Tab-separated table of C-alpha atoms in Angstrom:
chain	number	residue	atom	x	y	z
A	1	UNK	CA	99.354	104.564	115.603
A	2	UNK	CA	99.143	101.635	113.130
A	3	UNK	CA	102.018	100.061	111.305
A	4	UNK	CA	102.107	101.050	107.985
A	5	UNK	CA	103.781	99.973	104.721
A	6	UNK	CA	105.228	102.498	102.037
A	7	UNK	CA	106.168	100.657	98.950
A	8	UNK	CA	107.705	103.736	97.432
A	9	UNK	CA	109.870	104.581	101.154
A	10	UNK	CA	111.454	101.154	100.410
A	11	UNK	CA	111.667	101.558	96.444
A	12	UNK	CA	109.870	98.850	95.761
A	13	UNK	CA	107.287	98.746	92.975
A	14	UNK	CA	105.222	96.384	92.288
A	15	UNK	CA	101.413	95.434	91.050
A	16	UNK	CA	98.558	96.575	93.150
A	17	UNK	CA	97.714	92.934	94.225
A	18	UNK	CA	101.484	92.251	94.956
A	19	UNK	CA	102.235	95.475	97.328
A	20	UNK	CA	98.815	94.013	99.132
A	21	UNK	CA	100.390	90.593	99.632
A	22	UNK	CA	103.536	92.100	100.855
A	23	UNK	CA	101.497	94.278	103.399
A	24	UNK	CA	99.246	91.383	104.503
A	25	UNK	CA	102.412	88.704	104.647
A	26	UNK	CA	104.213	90.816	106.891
A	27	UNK	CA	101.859	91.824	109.614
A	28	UNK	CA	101.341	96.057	108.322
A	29	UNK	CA	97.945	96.931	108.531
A	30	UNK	CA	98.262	99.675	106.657
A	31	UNK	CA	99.304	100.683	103.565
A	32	UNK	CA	100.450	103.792	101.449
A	33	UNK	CA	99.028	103.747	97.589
A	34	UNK	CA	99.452	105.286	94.241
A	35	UNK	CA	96.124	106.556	94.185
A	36	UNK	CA	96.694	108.671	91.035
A	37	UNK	CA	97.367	105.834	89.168
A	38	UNK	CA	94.312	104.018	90.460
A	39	UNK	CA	92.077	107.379	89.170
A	40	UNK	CA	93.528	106.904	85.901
A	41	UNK	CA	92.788	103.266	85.614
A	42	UNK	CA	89.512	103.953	86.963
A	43	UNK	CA	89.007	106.436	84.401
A	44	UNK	CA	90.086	103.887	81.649
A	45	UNK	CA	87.406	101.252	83.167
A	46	UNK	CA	86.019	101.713	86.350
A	47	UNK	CA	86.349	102.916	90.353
A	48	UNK	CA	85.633	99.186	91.343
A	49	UNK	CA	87.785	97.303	89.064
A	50	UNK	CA	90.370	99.997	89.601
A	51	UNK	CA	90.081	99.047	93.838
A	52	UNK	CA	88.995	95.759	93.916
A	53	UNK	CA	91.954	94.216	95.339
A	54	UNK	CA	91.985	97.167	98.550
A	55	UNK	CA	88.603	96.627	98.671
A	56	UNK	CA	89.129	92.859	99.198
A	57	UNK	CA	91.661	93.023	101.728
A	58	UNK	CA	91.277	93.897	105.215
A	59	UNK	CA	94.010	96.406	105.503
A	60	UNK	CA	93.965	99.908	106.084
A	61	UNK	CA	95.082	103.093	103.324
A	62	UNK	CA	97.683	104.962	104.922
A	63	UNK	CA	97.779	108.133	102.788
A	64	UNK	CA	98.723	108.930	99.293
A	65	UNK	CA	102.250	110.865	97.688
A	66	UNK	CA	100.684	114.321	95.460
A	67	UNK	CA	101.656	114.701	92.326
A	68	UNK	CA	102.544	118.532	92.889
A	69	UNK	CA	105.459	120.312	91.998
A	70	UNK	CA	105.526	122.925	94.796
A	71	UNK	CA	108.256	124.581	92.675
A	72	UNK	CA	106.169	124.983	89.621
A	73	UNK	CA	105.529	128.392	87.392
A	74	UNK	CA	101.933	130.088	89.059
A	75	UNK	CA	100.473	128.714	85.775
A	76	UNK	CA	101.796	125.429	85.648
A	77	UNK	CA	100.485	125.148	89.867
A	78	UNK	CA	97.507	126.477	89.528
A	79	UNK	CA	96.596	123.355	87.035
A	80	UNK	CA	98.242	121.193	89.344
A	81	UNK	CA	95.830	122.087	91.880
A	82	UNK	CA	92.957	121.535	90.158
A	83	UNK	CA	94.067	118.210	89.226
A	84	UNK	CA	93.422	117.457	93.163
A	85	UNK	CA	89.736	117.520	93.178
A	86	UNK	CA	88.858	114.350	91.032
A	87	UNK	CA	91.950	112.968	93.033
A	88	UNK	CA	90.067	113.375	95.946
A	89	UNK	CA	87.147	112.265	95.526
A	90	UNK	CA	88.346	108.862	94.506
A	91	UNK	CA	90.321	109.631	98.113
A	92	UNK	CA	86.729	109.895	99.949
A	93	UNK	CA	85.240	106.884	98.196
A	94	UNK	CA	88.326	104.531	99.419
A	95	UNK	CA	88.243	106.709	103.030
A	96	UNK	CA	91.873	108.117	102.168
A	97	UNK	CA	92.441	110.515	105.020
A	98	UNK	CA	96.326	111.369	104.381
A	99	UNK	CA	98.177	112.982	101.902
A	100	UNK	CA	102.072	113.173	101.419
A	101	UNK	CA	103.803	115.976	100.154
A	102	UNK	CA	107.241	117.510	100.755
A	103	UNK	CA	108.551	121.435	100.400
A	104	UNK	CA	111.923	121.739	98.058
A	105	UNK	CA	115.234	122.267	99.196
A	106	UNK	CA	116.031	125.162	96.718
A	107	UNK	CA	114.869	126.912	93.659
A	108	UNK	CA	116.214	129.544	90.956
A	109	UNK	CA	112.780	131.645	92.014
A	110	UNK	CA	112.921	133.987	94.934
A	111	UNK	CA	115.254	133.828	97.558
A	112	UNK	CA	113.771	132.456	101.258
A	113	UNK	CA	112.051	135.015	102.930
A	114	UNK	CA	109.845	135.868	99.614
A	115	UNK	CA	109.945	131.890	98.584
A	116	UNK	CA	109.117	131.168	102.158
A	117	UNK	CA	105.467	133.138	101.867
A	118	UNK	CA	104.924	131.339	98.317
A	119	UNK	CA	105.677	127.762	100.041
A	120	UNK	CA	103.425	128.778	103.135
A	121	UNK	CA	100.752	130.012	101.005
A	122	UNK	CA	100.391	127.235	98.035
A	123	UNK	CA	100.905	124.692	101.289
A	124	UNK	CA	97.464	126.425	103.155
A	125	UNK	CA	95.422	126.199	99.120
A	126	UNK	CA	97.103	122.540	98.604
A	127	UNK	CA	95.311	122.080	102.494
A	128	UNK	CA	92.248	123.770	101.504
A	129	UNK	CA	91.473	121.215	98.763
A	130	UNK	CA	92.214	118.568	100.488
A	131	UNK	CA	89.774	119.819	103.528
A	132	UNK	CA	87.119	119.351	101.858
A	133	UNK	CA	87.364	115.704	101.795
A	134	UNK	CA	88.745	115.865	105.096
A	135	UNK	CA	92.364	114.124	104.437
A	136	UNK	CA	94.932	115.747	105.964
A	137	UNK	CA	98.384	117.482	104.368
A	138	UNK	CA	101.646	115.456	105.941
A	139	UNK	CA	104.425	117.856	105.278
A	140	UNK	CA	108.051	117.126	104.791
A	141	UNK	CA	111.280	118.012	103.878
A	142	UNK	CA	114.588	116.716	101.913
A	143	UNK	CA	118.054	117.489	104.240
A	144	UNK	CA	120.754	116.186	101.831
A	145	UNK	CA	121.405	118.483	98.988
A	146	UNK	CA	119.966	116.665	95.677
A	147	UNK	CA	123.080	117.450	93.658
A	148	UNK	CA	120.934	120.285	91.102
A	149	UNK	CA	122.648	123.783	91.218
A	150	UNK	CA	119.929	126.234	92.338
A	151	UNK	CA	120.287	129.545	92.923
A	152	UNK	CA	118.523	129.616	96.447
A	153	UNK	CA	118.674	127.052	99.164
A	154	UNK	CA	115.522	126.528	100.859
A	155	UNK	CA	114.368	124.602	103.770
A	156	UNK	CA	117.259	122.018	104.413
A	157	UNK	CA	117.153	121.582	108.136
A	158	UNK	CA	114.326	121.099	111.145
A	159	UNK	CA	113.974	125.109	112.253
A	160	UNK	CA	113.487	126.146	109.066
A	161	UNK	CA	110.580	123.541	108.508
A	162	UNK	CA	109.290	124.022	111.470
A	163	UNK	CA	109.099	127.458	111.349
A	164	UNK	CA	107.696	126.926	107.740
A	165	UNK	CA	104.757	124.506	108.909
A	166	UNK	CA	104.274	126.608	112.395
A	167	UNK	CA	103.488	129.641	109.528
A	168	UNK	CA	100.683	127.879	107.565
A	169	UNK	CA	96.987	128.211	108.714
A	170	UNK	CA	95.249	125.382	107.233
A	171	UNK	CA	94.217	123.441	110.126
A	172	UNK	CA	94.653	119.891	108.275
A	173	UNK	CA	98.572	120.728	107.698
A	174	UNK	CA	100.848	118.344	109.966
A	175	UNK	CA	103.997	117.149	109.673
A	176	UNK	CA	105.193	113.943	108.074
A	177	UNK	CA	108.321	113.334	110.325
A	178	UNK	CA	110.692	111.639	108.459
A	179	UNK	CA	113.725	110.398	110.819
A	180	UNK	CA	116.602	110.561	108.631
A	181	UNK	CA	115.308	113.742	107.590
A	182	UNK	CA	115.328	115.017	111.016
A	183	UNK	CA	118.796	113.680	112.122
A	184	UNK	CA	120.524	115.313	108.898
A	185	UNK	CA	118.653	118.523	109.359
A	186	UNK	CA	119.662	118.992	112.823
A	187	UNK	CA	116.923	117.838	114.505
A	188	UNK	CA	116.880	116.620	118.371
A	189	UNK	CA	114.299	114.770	120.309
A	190	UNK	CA	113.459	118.311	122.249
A	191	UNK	CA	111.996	119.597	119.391
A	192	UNK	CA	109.878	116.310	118.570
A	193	UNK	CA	108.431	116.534	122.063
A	194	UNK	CA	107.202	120.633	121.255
A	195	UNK	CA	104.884	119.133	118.344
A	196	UNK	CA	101.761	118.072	119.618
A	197	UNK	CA	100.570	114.770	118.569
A	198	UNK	CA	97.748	116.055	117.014
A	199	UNK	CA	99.946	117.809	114.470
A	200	UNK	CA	102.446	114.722	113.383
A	201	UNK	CA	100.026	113.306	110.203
A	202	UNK	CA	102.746	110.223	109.626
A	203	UNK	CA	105.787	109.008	110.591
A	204	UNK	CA	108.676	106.959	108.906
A	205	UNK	CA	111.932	105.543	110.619
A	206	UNK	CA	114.551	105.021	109.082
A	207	UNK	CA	118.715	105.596	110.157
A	208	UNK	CA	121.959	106.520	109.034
A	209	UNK	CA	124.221	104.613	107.506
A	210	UNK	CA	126.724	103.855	110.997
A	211	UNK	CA	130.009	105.171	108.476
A	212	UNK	CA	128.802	108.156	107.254
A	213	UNK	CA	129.144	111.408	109.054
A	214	UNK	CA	125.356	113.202	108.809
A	215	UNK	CA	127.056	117.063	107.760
A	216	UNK	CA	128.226	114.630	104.395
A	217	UNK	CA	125.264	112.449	104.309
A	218	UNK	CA	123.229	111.721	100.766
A	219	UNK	CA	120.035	110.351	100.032
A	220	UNK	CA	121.579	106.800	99.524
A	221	UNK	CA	122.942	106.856	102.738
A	222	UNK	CA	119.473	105.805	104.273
A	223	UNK	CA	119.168	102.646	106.308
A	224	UNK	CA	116.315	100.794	107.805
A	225	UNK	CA	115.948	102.193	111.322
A	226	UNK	CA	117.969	101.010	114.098
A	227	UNK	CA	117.044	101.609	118.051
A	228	UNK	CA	119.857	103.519	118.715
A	229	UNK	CA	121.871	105.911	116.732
A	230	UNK	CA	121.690	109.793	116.293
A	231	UNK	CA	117.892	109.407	117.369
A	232	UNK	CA	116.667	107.503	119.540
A	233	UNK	CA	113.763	105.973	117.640
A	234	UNK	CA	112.653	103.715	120.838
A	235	UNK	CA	111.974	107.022	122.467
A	236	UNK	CA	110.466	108.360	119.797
A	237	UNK	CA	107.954	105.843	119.667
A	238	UNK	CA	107.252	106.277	123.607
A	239	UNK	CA	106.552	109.818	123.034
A	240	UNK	CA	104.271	109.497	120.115
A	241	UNK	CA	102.286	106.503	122.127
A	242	UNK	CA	101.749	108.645	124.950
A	243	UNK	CA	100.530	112.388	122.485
A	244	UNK	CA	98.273	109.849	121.522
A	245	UNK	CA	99.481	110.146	117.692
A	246	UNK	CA	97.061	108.104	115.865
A	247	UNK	CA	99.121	107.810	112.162
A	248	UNK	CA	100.933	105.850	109.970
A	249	UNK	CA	104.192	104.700	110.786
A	250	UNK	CA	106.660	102.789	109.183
A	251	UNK	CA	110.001	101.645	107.625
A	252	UNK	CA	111.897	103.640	105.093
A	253	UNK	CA	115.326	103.019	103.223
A	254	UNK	CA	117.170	103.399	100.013
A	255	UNK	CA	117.187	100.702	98.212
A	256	UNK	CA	121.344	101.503	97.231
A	257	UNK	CA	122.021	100.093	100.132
A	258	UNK	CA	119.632	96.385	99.539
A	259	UNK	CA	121.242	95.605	96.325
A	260	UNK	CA	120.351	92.046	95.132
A	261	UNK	CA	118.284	91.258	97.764
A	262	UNK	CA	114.303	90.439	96.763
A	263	UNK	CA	110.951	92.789	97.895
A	264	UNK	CA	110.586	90.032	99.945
A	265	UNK	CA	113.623	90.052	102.162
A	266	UNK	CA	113.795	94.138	102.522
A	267	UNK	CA	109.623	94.446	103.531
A	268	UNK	CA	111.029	91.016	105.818
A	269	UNK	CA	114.315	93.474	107.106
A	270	UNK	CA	111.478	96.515	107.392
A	271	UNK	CA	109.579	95.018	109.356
A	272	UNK	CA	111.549	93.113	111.919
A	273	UNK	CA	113.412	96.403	112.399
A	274	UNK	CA	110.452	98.396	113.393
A	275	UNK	CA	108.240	95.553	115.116
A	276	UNK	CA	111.924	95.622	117.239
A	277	UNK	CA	111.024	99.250	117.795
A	278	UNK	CA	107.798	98.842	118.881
A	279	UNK	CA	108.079	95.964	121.091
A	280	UNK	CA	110.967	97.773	122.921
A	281	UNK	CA	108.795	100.759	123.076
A	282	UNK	CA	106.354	98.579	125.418
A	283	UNK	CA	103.628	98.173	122.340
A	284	UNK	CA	102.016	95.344	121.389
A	285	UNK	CA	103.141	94.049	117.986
A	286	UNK	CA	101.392	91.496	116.008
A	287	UNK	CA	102.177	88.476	115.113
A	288	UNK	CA	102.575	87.724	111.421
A	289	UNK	CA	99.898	85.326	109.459
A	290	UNK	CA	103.132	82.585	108.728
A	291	UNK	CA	104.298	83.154	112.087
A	292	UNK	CA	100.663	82.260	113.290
A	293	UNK	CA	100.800	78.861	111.564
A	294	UNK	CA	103.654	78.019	112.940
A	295	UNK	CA	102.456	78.299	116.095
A	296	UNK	CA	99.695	75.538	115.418
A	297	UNK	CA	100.941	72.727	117.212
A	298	UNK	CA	101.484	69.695	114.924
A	299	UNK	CA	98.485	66.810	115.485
A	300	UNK	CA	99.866	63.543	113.261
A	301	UNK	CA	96.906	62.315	111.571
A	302	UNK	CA	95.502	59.267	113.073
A	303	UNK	CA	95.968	55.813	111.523
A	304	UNK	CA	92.854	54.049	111.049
């Protein structure tokens, strides 16, 4: 696994050459982009100008969010789909091999078991796509209700997306295990250690707010992720390490809860709380560049 960061997991936004610096400053050698808005400004001028700051740095691309409504009229999806292809080949070029995408929590459509075979189904084409170019579908879900009336819940806890992502075919779908997701959905560590390695595509930590009870939880409840807590994220990280999960993982939060603080301080906060993770976990963590300056021992110039 490879410590990644997620600009839009910590609502932070930012230009391309900024994010970078923040990734780079503080030690994540990886990095999730907005790789539809680097098509369309390499559509208004070109693929290298568009990348030449990624292509500069030595950092790894963690995946990509999809722009895909998976709620969407068959007309309206169908076009969404077939706005993937140019989408991925800019993927290919830049050696892209995730994508992010998560099912919704309700709709005014179908109710589950019918909605359920629609989800599975435009999940497997979404996967299909995305084959071809060999990037892989991370799959995830929202727990807290978003506060829109809909006439049918959908999948709002972990058995119902696990059953949803154990029913798709594509062999590329995995799941992007989200750990404040999991906790409010009802999740345990038992059924982390069922899912082969193989099939968890990326990972982000992230806790519960230590006042809020997780049956009344909301979105803005999200904290950076602590050790301990409804999930214990230390053994989390032991039991991806040794399924040999080879993904992105990384801090997420909601920025409600950082107000007035600077990008700088909550990437800072994000990364000393997972690198706290890690290290506990028994992997190695590495240093960052400032920290490696500092750790040049001072030589006073000689007088002449």
């Amino acid at each position: 696994m490879f410590k990644n960061f997620s600009p839009q997991a910590l609502g932070i936004n930012g230009r391309q050459s900024e994010l970078i610096e923040l990734s780079l400053t503080y030690a994540f050698r990886g990095m999730d982009v907005d790789l539809l808005d680097m098509l369309r400004r390499s559509q208004r001028t070109s693929v290298e100008d568009a990348t030449k700051y990624l292509r500069a740095a030595d950092i790894k691309i963690g995946g990509f969010e999809l722009d895909i409504d998976l709620d969407a009229d068959d007309d309206a999806f169908t076009a969404q789909v077939g706005t993937l292809h140019p989408l991925t080949e800019l993927a290919a070029e830049l050696q892209v091999e995730r994508a992010y995408l998560r099912v919704p929590s309700g709709t005014d459509r179908l109710p589950y078991p019918e909605y359920f075979e629609v989800q599975r189904s435009r999940l497997d084409q979404i996967a299909g796509v995305l084959a071809a170019k060999d990037i892989r579908l991370a799959v995830g879900f929202s727990a807290c209700p978003t506060g829109d009336e809909v006439q049918f819940p959908f999948v709002r806890d972990v058995e119902g997306f696990m059953a949803l992502i154990s029913a798709t075919t594509a062999d590329n779908i995995g799941y992007l295990l989200d750990t404040f997701d999991w906790i409010i959905g009802g999740g345990a560590m038992d059924q982390i250690t069922e899912i082969p390695g193989s099939k968890i595509v990326a990972v982000r930590l992230s806790s519960l707010s230590d006042s809020v009870d997780a049956s009344t939880a909301k979105p803005t409840d999200r904290v950076l992720p602590e050790k301990q807590g409804l999930l214990d994220l230390v053994a989390l990280v032991k039991h991806l390490d040794s399924s040999e999960f080879d993904g992105p993982i990384g801090p997420a939060a909601s920025t409600a809860n950082y107000k007035g603080q600077t990008r700088e301080s909550i990437v800072q906060a994000g990364q000393e709380a997972v690198d706290a993770i890690l290290s506990d976990a028994g992997l190695h963590v590495a240093p960052r560049p400032m920290d490696l300056i500092e750790d040049i021992p001072y030589e006073p110039t000689p007088s002449i």
